[in-house]
Amino acid sequence: MAFLQAAAKRANSFTGKPSRLPYLLLLPGLAFLSIFFILPILNLAATSTQSPAASGEIGSYVQTFQFSNYVNAFLESREQFARSFIYATLATLLALAISYPLAYAIAFKSGRWKNLLVVLVVAPFFTSFLLRTIAWKQILGENGPVVGPLRALHLIGPQTTLTASAFAVVTGMTYNFLPFMTLPLYASLDRIDPRTLEAAGDLYANGFTTFRKVTFPLSLPGVVAGTLLTFIPAAGDYVNAAILGNPSTKMVGNVIDSRFFRIVDYPTAAALSFMLMAAILILITVYIRRSGTEELI
Amino acid sequence: MADASTSSRGDLKLTRITKSYSDFNAVDDLSLTIKEGSFFALLGPSGCGKTTTLRMIAGLEEPTAGSIHIGTTDITTMKPYQRPVNTVFQNYALFPHLSIYENIAFGLRRRGIKDVKSAVDKALDLVELPHLADRKPNQLSGGQQQRIALARAIINRPALLLLDEPLGALDLKLRRQMQIELKWIQKEVGLTFVHVTHDQEEAMTMADTVALMHDGKIEQMGSPADLYDNPKSVFVANFLGQSNLIDGKIVDSDGDNFVVDLFGQKVSVLKSRSSAKDASVLFGIRPEKLRIQPSDADKPGNVLTGGRIVDVSYIGVSTQYQVEMPWGQEIMVFEQNDDGIPPLAKGDGVRLSWEPIFSFALDGHEDATAGSEVEVSE
């Protein structure tokens, strides 16, 4: 809030009296967040410590501050938790490996095609997320263009299938979140003044050293933003696992989904949601600290 | 890593360098030798090819034709990082993610040189900013960034230091101060400086030798005084300072002088100051070389009579007059305010006189306005 006070103070120096304008401008946003974010979160927190009502009616719970819900929920789904983070990490790393060269080429080598290429990166967003995910089922399926050649090259056995596997889930997530990685990377690479790269060459750095010492460090904000924008939704994702996976590739998102909507076990679902949120928050805090880019975010 | 910085020293030699783009030649068959240890300025309006020339020397552009040597080493096709050349970029191009210390140490570290610390400290002392070592570039003022960019280049002791409009982003006062400092630093470190600028005053204050470029070619090269006093073309006469150019005809030869007829009045010009191809000349005289007197005065030397003052501007150190001559042309005169005599008034009839050695004669077939209206916006 320091910036608000500073803004208010600055307004003071012009008018001579305290200005309420910055606070008034903030009001609609605050109201929206209170009603649609803070209240639901509190409600979720309350739900997470409830236990079944004495009546035994399905879906009816009362508040008993039963914190053991958290322990039980974790013990029951730790496998899915671990899988969520492993899959999300893999998808993030793959997306980074694919996006960095892509973003680099668009930013530095594409000339007049630059804007068109950026549009192409975003273009998949014009079709539905679900549809794109289902399409991967076809692509990786028995009659798709991937399995045949891989079998012909003996890279996979004749009986091996690619659908309904961890591979398909990670592939789907990588694909679906690719633009979230590419756009921030492109934005930070595009912002680099080409003259700083020329200066590095002028100061005895060859192409690779220039990349290592100048280009990459200057693109770090994009790397951090891209990995966060990919990792956070990927860790909570359940659509890819549901459509492209099998029962043994279930992620925590799938567990929450079934607890909420199929078993109507609200307290467990709420406890799982909170744990997922906490785990992601802790991970990204450590990550941002380690990457030394606090000031850049 | 290839490190030519210690092995090749000597004069920089550009031989018949051309840089062509699809529809024009940015640099056109340019040959040039820059003496080791000199302060050389490439001067010209924007688009004249001076920056392209600099970038080819730095290795940031490849010449379409021609060769570049430092001493006996051919550097034409060397990568920028292999050349014993460092550049101070126009907008400094400091590395925003590195501290000032690491910015300056960058070149040394890339070449694996030991004892970085004492060299960086010395470079920071040279530009008088030792207290800023731990800052980031964006915490520095423009003038400070400029000095750091200079330190970052100089620390490598290149055979050649290239400066691409290094003072362009500074305000006038700071620019004047940095001009003096740059000159001093160049003497101090004894490196060859090649300075690209569109500011004629900057080029003339700092450089030993100035090459004035125009349309990808060198129009004239020489000491600042030589270029100013003895321009060989209308472009040079108008780009460096101001000139009065009057249509005339050479009518006679008298010892070392030509006698020139200017609308019926006879004046003289040194033959060594004439680049006329035939009798038709543009007779040139700088405004500050003219003396202005009431029409009844009698002074020896070259004289033009029949002028009438149409405008007077008093600007402190001098007074500027616009004098209309009998043939309709307006002549500019700068008169020092050093004699206690009150300035003449608008409408006064006057005569103009000057020492014959101050005038020059140019080819009369050239466009008398060439070079006079370029670069007004900068």
XYZ file of C-alpha atoms in Angstrom:
675
model
C 0.000 0.000 0.000
C 3.053 2.211 0.183
C 2.577 3.325 -3.383
C -0.965 4.415 -2.640
C 0.169 6.591 0.220
C 2.874 7.995 -1.985
C 0.313 8.730 -4.683
C -2.016 10.328 -2.162
C 0.835 12.408 -0.812
C 1.788 13.535 -4.294
C -1.808 14.557 -4.920
C -1.632 16.519 -1.654
C 1.221 18.629 -2.842
C -0.902 19.841 -5.741
C -4.235 20.451 -4.038
C -3.091 21.065 -0.474
C -5.682 18.646 0.950
C -5.720 14.873 1.306
C -6.814 13.147 -1.888
C -9.139 10.174 -1.694
C -9.011 9.558 -5.426
C -6.497 6.678 -5.460
C -8.580 4.803 -2.877
C -11.807 5.461 -4.769
C -10.267 4.100 -7.950
C -9.308 0.955 -6.074
C -12.809 0.370 -4.748
C -14.423 -1.578 -7.637
C -11.505 -3.993 -7.805
C -11.463 -4.496 -4.060
C -15.203 -5.118 -3.993
C -14.970 -7.661 -6.774
C -12.083 -9.509 -5.144
C -13.820 -9.535 -1.752
C -17.011 -11.057 -3.098
C -15.586 -13.482 -5.618
C -12.205 -14.387 -4.151
C -11.808 -13.674 -0.437
C -15.268 -14.865 0.651
C -15.095 -18.130 -1.366
C -11.606 -18.798 -0.011
C -12.836 -18.337 3.549
C -15.788 -20.575 2.790
C -13.436 -23.200 1.367
C -11.252 -22.945 4.464
C -14.294 -23.476 6.661
C -15.400 -26.477 4.590
C -11.994 -28.113 4.838
C -12.372 -28.780 8.574
C -15.968 -30.011 8.527
C -17.088 -33.584 9.233
C -20.179 -35.547 8.101
C -23.467 -34.448 9.675
C -25.026 -36.724 12.301
C -28.019 -37.238 10.037
C -25.749 -39.232 7.722
C -27.281 -37.566 4.691
C -24.874 -37.585 1.727
C -23.269 -34.198 1.033
C -24.269 -32.729 4.373
C -21.424 -31.583 6.647
C -21.068 -29.614 9.899
C -18.171 -27.571 11.216
C -16.157 -29.525 13.794
C -12.665 -28.085 13.217
C -11.461 -31.500 12.265
C -7.921 -30.702 11.113
C -7.174 -34.368 10.673
C -8.995 -34.003 7.336
C -5.701 -32.572 6.011
C -3.606 -35.490 7.222
C -6.051 -38.062 5.872
C -6.448 -36.299 2.543
C -2.679 -36.092 2.122
C -2.066 -39.710 3.077
C -4.751 -40.892 0.665
C -3.519 -38.831 -2.306
C 0.217 -38.303 -1.816
C 0.915 -40.357 -4.941
C -1.262 -38.035 -7.044
C 0.356 -35.015 -5.398
C 3.803 -36.212 -6.295
C 2.663 -37.034 -9.821
C 1.160 -33.547 -10.255
C 4.450 -31.902 -9.448
C 6.531 -34.317 -11.507
C 4.297 -33.944 -14.572
C 4.094 -30.172 -14.149
C 7.879 -29.933 -13.824
C 8.424 -32.102 -16.905
C 5.896 -30.142 -18.947
C 7.466 -26.849 -17.820
C 10.982 -27.963 -18.738
C 9.829 -29.291 -22.104
C 7.900 -26.100 -22.825
C 10.979 -24.050 -21.910
C 13.208 -26.139 -24.159
C 10.798 -25.726 -27.077
C 9.849 -22.095 -26.434
C 13.253 -20.538 -25.855
C 14.636 -21.157 -29.345
C 11.247 -20.244 -30.800
C 10.995 -16.971 -28.872
C 14.645 -16.194 -29.633
C 14.117 -16.707 -33.350
C 10.980 -14.566 -33.360
C 12.639 -11.766 -31.386
C 15.976 -11.609 -33.218
C 15.800 -13.410 -36.537
C 12.289 -13.077 -37.948
C 12.537 -9.594 -39.466
C 9.249 -8.541 -40.961
C 7.536 -11.855 -40.082
C 7.753 -11.036 -36.381
C 4.156 -9.989 -35.766
C 2.741 -12.811 -37.868
C 4.744 -15.386 -35.913
C 3.543 -13.978 -32.603
C -0.034 -14.273 -33.832
C 0.635 -17.880 -34.872
C 1.897 -18.695 -31.374
C -1.353 -17.390 -29.922
C -3.554 -18.835 -32.690
C -4.318 -22.174 -30.913
C -6.147 -20.145 -28.233
C -8.844 -19.466 -30.794
C -10.002 -23.096 -30.493
C -11.312 -24.632 -27.326
C -8.851 -26.023 -24.804
C -10.867 -29.252 -24.596
C -10.951 -29.703 -28.342
C -7.191 -29.228 -28.620
C -6.614 -31.789 -25.886
C -8.928 -34.323 -27.498
C -7.118 -33.766 -30.779
C -3.943 -35.077 -29.161
C -5.794 -38.353 -28.593
C -6.122 -38.638 -32.355
C -2.552 -37.530 -33.002
C -1.074 -40.079 -30.612
C -3.706 -42.757 -31.408
C -3.285 -46.025 -33.303
C -4.057 -44.424 -36.671
C -2.303 -41.164 -35.935
C 0.875 -39.863 -37.606
C 3.159 -40.542 -34.617
C 2.819 -44.183 -33.664
C 3.337 -45.641 -37.144
C 6.724 -44.050 -37.892
C 7.991 -44.701 -34.350
C 7.116 -48.388 -34.713
C 8.659 -48.549 -38.154
C 11.892 -47.120 -36.739
C 11.689 -49.628 -33.847
C 11.819 -46.751 -31.389
C 8.796 -48.315 -29.676
C 7.681 -51.930 -29.634
C 4.855 -53.137 -31.912
C 2.517 -53.495 -28.929
C 3.318 -50.144 -27.302
C 0.665 -47.485 -27.494
C 1.104 -43.801 -26.759
C -2.401 -42.855 -25.708
C -3.647 -43.334 -22.167
C -0.119 -42.915 -20.832
C 2.000 -40.555 -18.750
C 3.753 -39.607 -21.992
C 0.466 -38.452 -23.509
C -0.452 -36.443 -20.401
C 2.891 -34.617 -20.291
C 2.790 -34.038 -24.050
C -0.702 -32.604 -23.802
C 0.235 -30.290 -20.948
C 3.384 -29.117 -22.712
C 1.373 -28.304 -25.816
C -1.495 -26.614 -24.013
C 0.701 -24.319 -21.945
C 3.303 -23.567 -24.637
C 2.009 -20.054 -25.453
C 2.173 -19.135 -21.749
C 5.874 -19.915 -21.918
C 6.591 -18.454 -25.338
C 4.946 -15.049 -24.920
C 6.765 -13.873 -21.772
C 10.037 -15.219 -23.173
C 9.463 -13.382 -26.421
C 8.537 -10.193 -24.566
C 11.730 -10.181 -22.516
C 13.985 -11.177 -25.422
C 12.408 -8.594 -27.689
C 13.116 -5.909 -25.107
C 16.857 -6.543 -25.182
C 18.678 -3.688 -26.904
C 20.569 -5.314 -29.804
C 23.377 -2.880 -29.149
C 24.135 -4.557 -25.814
C 24.690 -7.765 -27.784
C 26.914 -5.893 -30.230
C 28.766 -4.437 -27.257
C 29.390 -7.949 -25.898
C 30.830 -8.986 -29.273
C 32.912 -5.841 -29.322
C 34.248 -6.771 -25.864
C 35.658 -10.132 -26.986
C 32.631 -12.360 -26.286
C 31.881 -14.873 -29.043
C 28.317 -15.866 -29.895
C 27.968 -18.510 -27.212
C 29.550 -16.369 -24.482
C 27.345 -13.451 -25.474
C 24.316 -15.686 -25.011
C 25.529 -17.048 -21.682
C 26.648 -13.735 -20.197
C 24.240 -11.224 -21.699
C 21.245 -12.593 -23.608
C 20.204 -15.279 -21.151
C 20.620 -13.195 -17.975
C 18.639 -10.394 -19.609
C 15.854 -12.832 -20.545
C 15.593 -14.237 -17.003
C 12.446 -12.255 -16.161
C 10.794 -13.947 -19.140
C 12.070 -17.369 -18.083
C 10.735 -16.894 -14.564
C 7.391 -15.525 -15.722
C 7.019 -18.240 -18.372
C 7.856 -21.115 -16.046
C 5.435 -19.789 -13.409
C 2.644 -19.280 -15.928
C 3.195 -22.846 -17.140
C 3.921 -24.616 -13.878
C 1.080 -23.204 -11.779
C -1.819 -24.172 -14.070
C -0.067 -27.430 -15.019
C 0.244 -28.511 -11.366
C -3.482 -27.977 -10.820
C -4.554 -29.331 -14.203
C -6.876 -32.324 -14.477
C -8.175 -32.111 -18.056
C -5.037 -33.539 -19.694
C -4.856 -36.444 -17.227
C -8.569 -37.113 -17.641
C -8.535 -37.132 -21.442
C -5.037 -38.390 -22.284
C -4.194 -40.480 -19.219
C -5.180 -43.726 -17.545
C -6.123 -44.541 -13.914
C -2.454 -44.672 -12.912
C -1.698 -41.180 -14.270
C -4.245 -39.412 -12.070
C -3.126 -36.036 -10.768
C -4.273 -34.217 -7.659
C -6.652 -32.179 -9.797
C -8.474 -35.369 -10.784
C -8.779 -36.378 -7.143
C -10.240 -33.000 -6.185
C -12.614 -33.254 -9.141
C -13.932 -36.658 -8.143
C -14.165 -35.783 -4.417
C -16.163 -32.677 -5.171
C -18.440 -33.834 -7.926
C -18.685 -37.602 -7.651
C -18.165 -38.571 -4.027
C -19.408 -35.190 -2.718
C -16.737 -35.366 -0.041
C -16.413 -31.601 0.248
C -14.085 -31.411 3.271
C -11.428 -33.651 1.679
C -11.660 -31.821 -1.642
C -11.299 -28.474 0.143
C -8.346 -29.705 2.197
C -6.633 -30.991 -0.956
C -7.228 -27.664 -2.709
C -5.624 -25.802 0.172
C -2.635 -28.092 0.283
C -2.122 -27.746 -3.449
C -2.290 -23.971 -3.154
C 0.171 -23.938 -0.258
C 2.585 -26.280 -2.012
C 2.578 -24.155 -5.178
C 3.043 -20.946 -3.174
C 6.003 -22.375 -1.273
C 7.605 -23.735 -4.432
C 7.324 -20.518 -6.401
C 8.549 -18.433 -3.452
C 11.677 -20.564 -3.211
C 12.038 -20.457 -6.994
C 11.796 -16.684 -7.249
C 14.232 -16.244 -4.372
C 16.703 -18.634 -5.941
C 16.533 -17.056 -9.370
C 17.225 -13.640 -7.856
C 14.530 -11.915 -9.836
C 12.306 -10.581 -7.049
C 12.835 -7.058 -8.270
C 11.860 -8.038 -11.793
C 8.423 -9.401 -10.960
C 40.564 -17.244 -28.085
C 42.105 -15.231 -30.860
C 43.550 -12.137 -29.329
C 44.998 -9.693 -31.755
C 45.081 -6.772 -29.368
C 48.748 -7.076 -28.531
C 50.046 -8.353 -31.836
C 48.689 -5.767 -34.227
C 49.408 -2.111 -33.748
C 49.900 0.623 -36.233
C 47.965 2.821 -38.573
C 44.402 1.964 -39.553
C 44.132 1.667 -43.285
C 40.859 1.446 -45.203
C 41.404 0.529 -48.822
C 38.648 1.145 -51.356
C 35.884 0.228 -48.906
C 32.366 0.013 -50.304
C 29.181 -0.919 -48.480
C 26.210 -1.420 -50.798
C 22.600 -1.894 -49.867
C 20.023 -2.958 -52.407
C 19.438 0.521 -53.775
C 22.390 2.676 -52.748
C 25.992 2.739 -51.584
C 26.210 3.808 -47.946
C 29.976 3.981 -48.294
C 31.402 4.441 -51.760
C 34.973 3.414 -52.612
C 36.471 5.047 -49.558
C 40.191 4.958 -48.819
C 41.624 6.375 -45.651
C 44.662 6.093 -43.415
C 44.463 7.010 -39.759
C 47.792 7.487 -37.999
C 48.462 5.496 -34.855
C 47.918 7.586 -31.740
C 45.889 10.299 -33.454
C 42.457 11.659 -32.656
C 40.537 11.337 -35.883
C 37.008 12.606 -36.496
C 34.604 11.374 -39.146
C 32.230 14.274 -39.564
C 29.123 14.534 -41.679
C 25.358 14.897 -41.796
C 23.195 11.881 -40.957
C 23.138 9.378 -43.771
C 26.587 10.320 -45.045
C 28.008 6.874 -44.260
C 30.148 7.778 -41.266
C 28.464 5.347 -38.864
C 28.508 2.561 -41.471
C 32.240 3.157 -41.878
C 32.718 2.928 -38.120
C 30.663 -0.265 -37.915
C 32.762 -1.848 -40.633
C 35.925 -1.018 -38.683
C 34.337 -2.544 -35.558
C 33.300 -5.645 -37.502
C 29.585 -5.090 -36.988
C 29.041 -4.730 -40.730
C 30.887 -6.479 -43.497
C 32.161 -4.351 -46.383
C 30.826 -5.246 -49.826
C 34.280 -4.565 -51.244
C 37.658 -3.357 -50.044
C 39.926 -4.200 -47.126
C 40.694 -2.960 -43.632
C 44.158 -3.240 -42.070
C 45.583 -2.338 -38.701
C 49.323 -2.115 -39.200
C 50.022 -5.128 -41.373
C 47.146 -7.261 -40.068
C 44.155 -7.675 -42.362
C 41.058 -7.489 -40.158
C 38.478 -7.244 -42.965
C 36.824 -10.592 -42.254
C 37.596 -10.912 -38.543
C 34.674 -11.278 -36.138
C 34.146 -8.286 -33.838
C 35.394 -10.266 -30.826
C 38.641 -11.082 -32.625
C 39.529 -7.475 -33.412
C 41.789 -5.245 -31.320
C 39.073 -2.621 -31.576
C 36.634 -1.377 -28.939
C 33.629 0.837 -29.340
C 31.856 3.423 -27.243
C 28.296 3.042 -28.500
C 25.942 5.892 -29.174
C 23.569 5.040 -26.328
C 26.389 3.469 -24.310
C 24.900 -0.070 -24.490
C 25.985 -0.860 -20.940
C 24.902 -4.289 -19.680
C 21.859 -3.488 -17.530
C 22.110 -6.679 -15.454
C 25.733 -6.186 -14.434
C 27.246 -3.808 -11.904
C 29.438 -0.965 -13.125
C 32.454 -2.960 -11.941
C 31.440 -6.024 -13.955
C 30.580 -3.896 -16.976
C 34.104 -2.517 -17.037
C 35.658 -5.913 -16.280
C 33.698 -7.625 -19.078
C 36.369 -7.391 -21.778
C 39.193 -8.423 -19.443
C 37.264 -11.446 -18.184
C 36.478 -12.604 -21.717
C 40.175 -12.531 -22.556
C 41.038 -14.352 -19.327
C 43.251 -11.561 -18.054
C 44.432 -11.764 -14.449
C 44.393 -8.917 -11.967
C 41.069 -7.543 -13.103
C 40.595 -5.593 -9.891
C 43.509 -3.189 -10.196
C 42.794 -2.561 -13.879
C 39.120 -1.791 -13.189
C 40.051 0.480 -10.286
C 42.464 2.340 -12.534
C 39.851 2.719 -15.275
C 37.304 4.001 -12.753
C 39.877 6.497 -11.475
C 40.590 7.659 -15.016
C 36.936 8.590 -15.521
C 36.735 9.870 -11.929
C 33.869 7.631 -10.826
C 35.492 5.139 -8.405
C 32.581 5.407 -5.957
C 30.062 3.967 -8.449
C 31.590 0.486 -8.841
C 28.699 -1.337 -7.156
C 25.849 0.492 -8.845
C 23.788 -0.744 -11.776
C 23.826 1.263 -15.036
C 20.240 2.481 -14.657
C 21.190 4.186 -11.388
C 23.632 6.454 -13.208
C 23.076 9.743 -15.003
C 23.651 10.005 -18.752
C 27.025 11.664 -18.274
C 28.146 8.995 -15.823
C 27.002 6.183 -18.112
C 28.953 7.806 -20.903
C 32.143 7.749 -18.843
C 31.577 4.137 -17.812
C 31.109 3.175 -21.465
C 34.416 4.896 -22.167
C 36.154 3.129 -19.259
C 34.712 -0.225 -20.376
C 36.292 0.239 -23.809
C 39.591 1.887 -22.806
C 40.473 -0.736 -20.192
C 41.160 -3.198 -23.003
C 43.872 -0.981 -24.476
C 42.647 -1.551 -28.018
C 44.696 -0.567 -31.039
C 41.706 1.532 -31.983
C 38.962 3.120 -29.937
C 35.809 3.897 -31.902
C 33.402 6.503 -30.586
C 29.956 6.570 -32.213
C 28.378 9.960 -31.448
C 29.372 9.390 -27.818
C 28.211 12.800 -26.634
C 25.008 12.995 -28.647
C 22.707 12.236 -25.716
C 24.266 14.731 -23.318
C 23.136 18.287 -22.747
C 25.192 21.093 -24.206
C 27.155 22.051 -21.105
C 28.081 18.464 -20.251
C 28.992 17.864 -23.867
C 31.509 20.716 -23.878
C 33.021 19.436 -20.650
C 33.255 15.859 -21.963
C 34.885 17.075 -25.177
C 37.751 18.499 -23.161
C 37.934 15.382 -20.987
C 37.905 13.000 -23.942
C 40.731 14.917 -25.547
C 42.681 14.776 -22.292
C 42.031 11.050 -21.834
C 43.150 10.355 -25.386
C 46.473 12.113 -24.691
C 46.753 10.310 -21.366
C 46.258 6.773 -22.740
C 47.818 7.413 -26.156
C 45.320 5.255 -28.072
C 44.065 5.954 -31.575
C 40.589 7.462 -31.315
C 38.179 7.430 -34.236
C 35.282 9.681 -33.434
C 32.067 9.795 -35.446
C 29.950 12.910 -35.088
C 27.603 15.211 -36.944
C 28.568 18.141 -34.705
C 31.202 20.176 -36.512
C 32.193 22.064 -33.401
C 32.747 18.779 -31.561
C 34.895 17.423 -34.366
C 36.942 20.590 -34.618
C 37.509 20.956 -30.855
C 38.770 17.439 -30.362
C 40.291 15.971 -33.477
C 43.791 16.341 -34.907
C 42.419 15.367 -38.286
C 38.868 15.730 -39.529
C 37.403 13.903 -42.515
C 34.184 15.450 -43.710
C 31.962 12.813 -45.322
C 29.179 13.334 -47.811
C 27.180 10.689 -49.712
C 29.518 7.854 -48.762
C 32.687 9.655 -49.817
C 35.227 11.810 -48.074
C 34.627 15.361 -49.219
C 37.780 16.784 -47.640
C 40.256 15.721 -44.997
C 42.743 17.740 -42.993
C 43.350 19.626 -39.787
C 40.332 21.558 -38.454
C 41.987 24.882 -39.360
C 42.787 23.659 -42.857
C 39.196 22.549 -43.480
C 37.781 25.774 -42.124
C 40.127 28.250 -43.778
C 40.664 26.453 -47.050
C 37.539 24.524 -48.000
C 37.752 22.791 -51.358
C 34.038 22.512 -52.039
C 30.814 24.361 -51.367
C 29.649 21.484 -49.129
C 32.683 21.886 -46.850
C 32.439 25.687 -46.840
C 28.798 25.572 -45.781
C 28.869 22.556 -43.445
C 31.764 23.870 -41.374
C 30.632 27.213 -40.042
C 29.033 29.747 -42.353
C 30.284 31.193 -45.606
C 29.354 34.042 -47.911
C 29.622 32.716 -51.447
C 29.530 35.262 -54.257
C 29.400 34.498 -57.991
C 32.512 35.786 -59.728
C 34.890 35.472 -62.650
C 38.663 35.196 -62.633
C 39.771 38.043 -64.865
C 43.513 38.266 -64.225
C 46.504 36.680 -62.559
C 48.786 38.744 -60.332
C 51.731 36.879 -58.798
C 50.372 34.507 -56.158
C 46.867 35.874 -56.592
C 43.960 35.641 -58.942
C 42.022 38.807 -59.577
C 38.312 38.088 -59.380
C 35.521 40.248 -60.692
C 32.470 40.291 -58.391
C 29.661 42.114 -60.151
C 32.049 44.808 -61.375
C 34.241 45.125 -58.285
C 37.744 43.639 -58.339
C 39.070 41.574 -55.426
C 41.909 39.078 -55.030
C 42.337 35.529 -53.750
C 45.445 33.384 -53.209
C 45.982 30.868 -55.991
C 46.652 28.236 -53.318
C 43.164 28.888 -51.964
C 41.442 28.390 -55.279
C 39.855 25.167 -56.432
C 38.280 26.736 -59.507
C 38.233 24.600 -62.659
C 37.851 27.536 -65.024
C 37.184 31.261 -64.847
C 33.808 30.815 -63.174
C 34.158 30.821 -59.382
C 32.218 31.045 -56.163
C 34.183 33.564 -54.164
C 34.087 32.712 -50.450
C 34.632 34.755 -47.352
C 33.704 33.855 -43.764
C 31.383 36.342 -41.976
C 33.811 36.926 -39.083
C 36.647 37.787 -41.469
C 34.743 40.766 -42.889
C 35.167 44.271 -41.541
C 32.277 46.674 -41.850
C 32.688 50.449 -42.129
C 30.572 53.443 -43.055
C 30.704 53.920 -46.821
C 32.899 57.035 -46.574
C 35.704 55.223 -44.697
C 38.890 54.317 -46.521
C 40.574 50.993 -45.739
C 43.088 49.066 -47.818
C 42.792 45.393 -48.796
C 39.906 43.793 -50.583
C 36.880 46.004 -50.574
C 33.273 45.718 -51.681
C 31.317 48.938 -51.725
C 27.675 49.881 -52.023
C 26.280 47.719 -49.203
C 23.278 48.662 -47.109
C 22.540 47.166 -43.676
C 19.173 45.404 -43.671
C 19.386 43.707 -40.284
C 21.403 44.074 -37.086
C 21.444 41.571 -34.230
C 23.438 42.325 -31.150
C 24.484 39.067 -29.459
C 26.937 40.102 -26.761
C 30.385 39.097 -27.947
C 29.583 40.137 -31.471
C 27.109 41.933 -33.629
C 25.683 40.198 -36.680
C 24.827 42.263 -39.737
C 22.940 41.331 -42.873
C 24.233 43.565 -45.639
C 22.446 43.846 -48.960
C 24.858 44.279 -51.841
C 24.118 46.225 -55.043
C 23.487 42.940 -56.935
C 20.776 41.927 -54.423
C 22.658 39.275 -52.453
C 22.702 39.457 -48.649
C 26.123 39.093 -47.051
C 26.550 38.097 -43.431
C 29.101 39.930 -41.266
C 30.105 39.107 -37.671
C 31.793 42.042 -35.981
C 33.500 41.606 -32.594
C 32.248 44.119 -30.032
C 35.767 44.996 -28.936
C 36.315 48.542 -30.134
C 33.834 50.563 -28.080
C 32.263 51.981 -31.193
C 28.454 51.667 -31.145
C 27.104 49.256 -33.754
C 25.985 50.614 -37.089
C 22.276 50.954 -37.665
C 19.827 49.374 -40.052
C 19.681 51.302 -43.310
C 23.259 52.604 -43.057
C 25.313 52.539 -46.230
C 28.478 50.461 -45.690
C 31.536 49.003 -47.352
C 33.028 45.629 -46.531
C 36.755 44.883 -46.413
C 38.984 41.930 -45.553
C 42.538 40.696 -45.728
C 42.983 38.927 -49.081
C 44.500 35.802 -47.392
C 41.162 35.059 -45.692
C 39.194 34.500 -48.872
C 38.906 31.357 -50.995
C 37.578 30.471 -54.415
C 35.481 27.405 -55.249
C 34.368 25.852 -58.500
C 31.699 28.202 -59.812
C 29.601 25.366 -61.254
C 28.717 23.926 -57.842
C 25.399 24.489 -56.089
C 26.037 27.397 -53.714
C 23.651 26.001 -51.094
C 25.174 22.497 -50.773
C 25.734 21.533 -47.159
C 24.075 24.618 -45.728
C 20.677 23.223 -44.831
C 21.523 19.775 -43.556
C 21.146 18.613 -39.993
C 19.163 21.586 -38.761
C 16.907 19.362 -36.728
C 19.665 17.728 -34.672
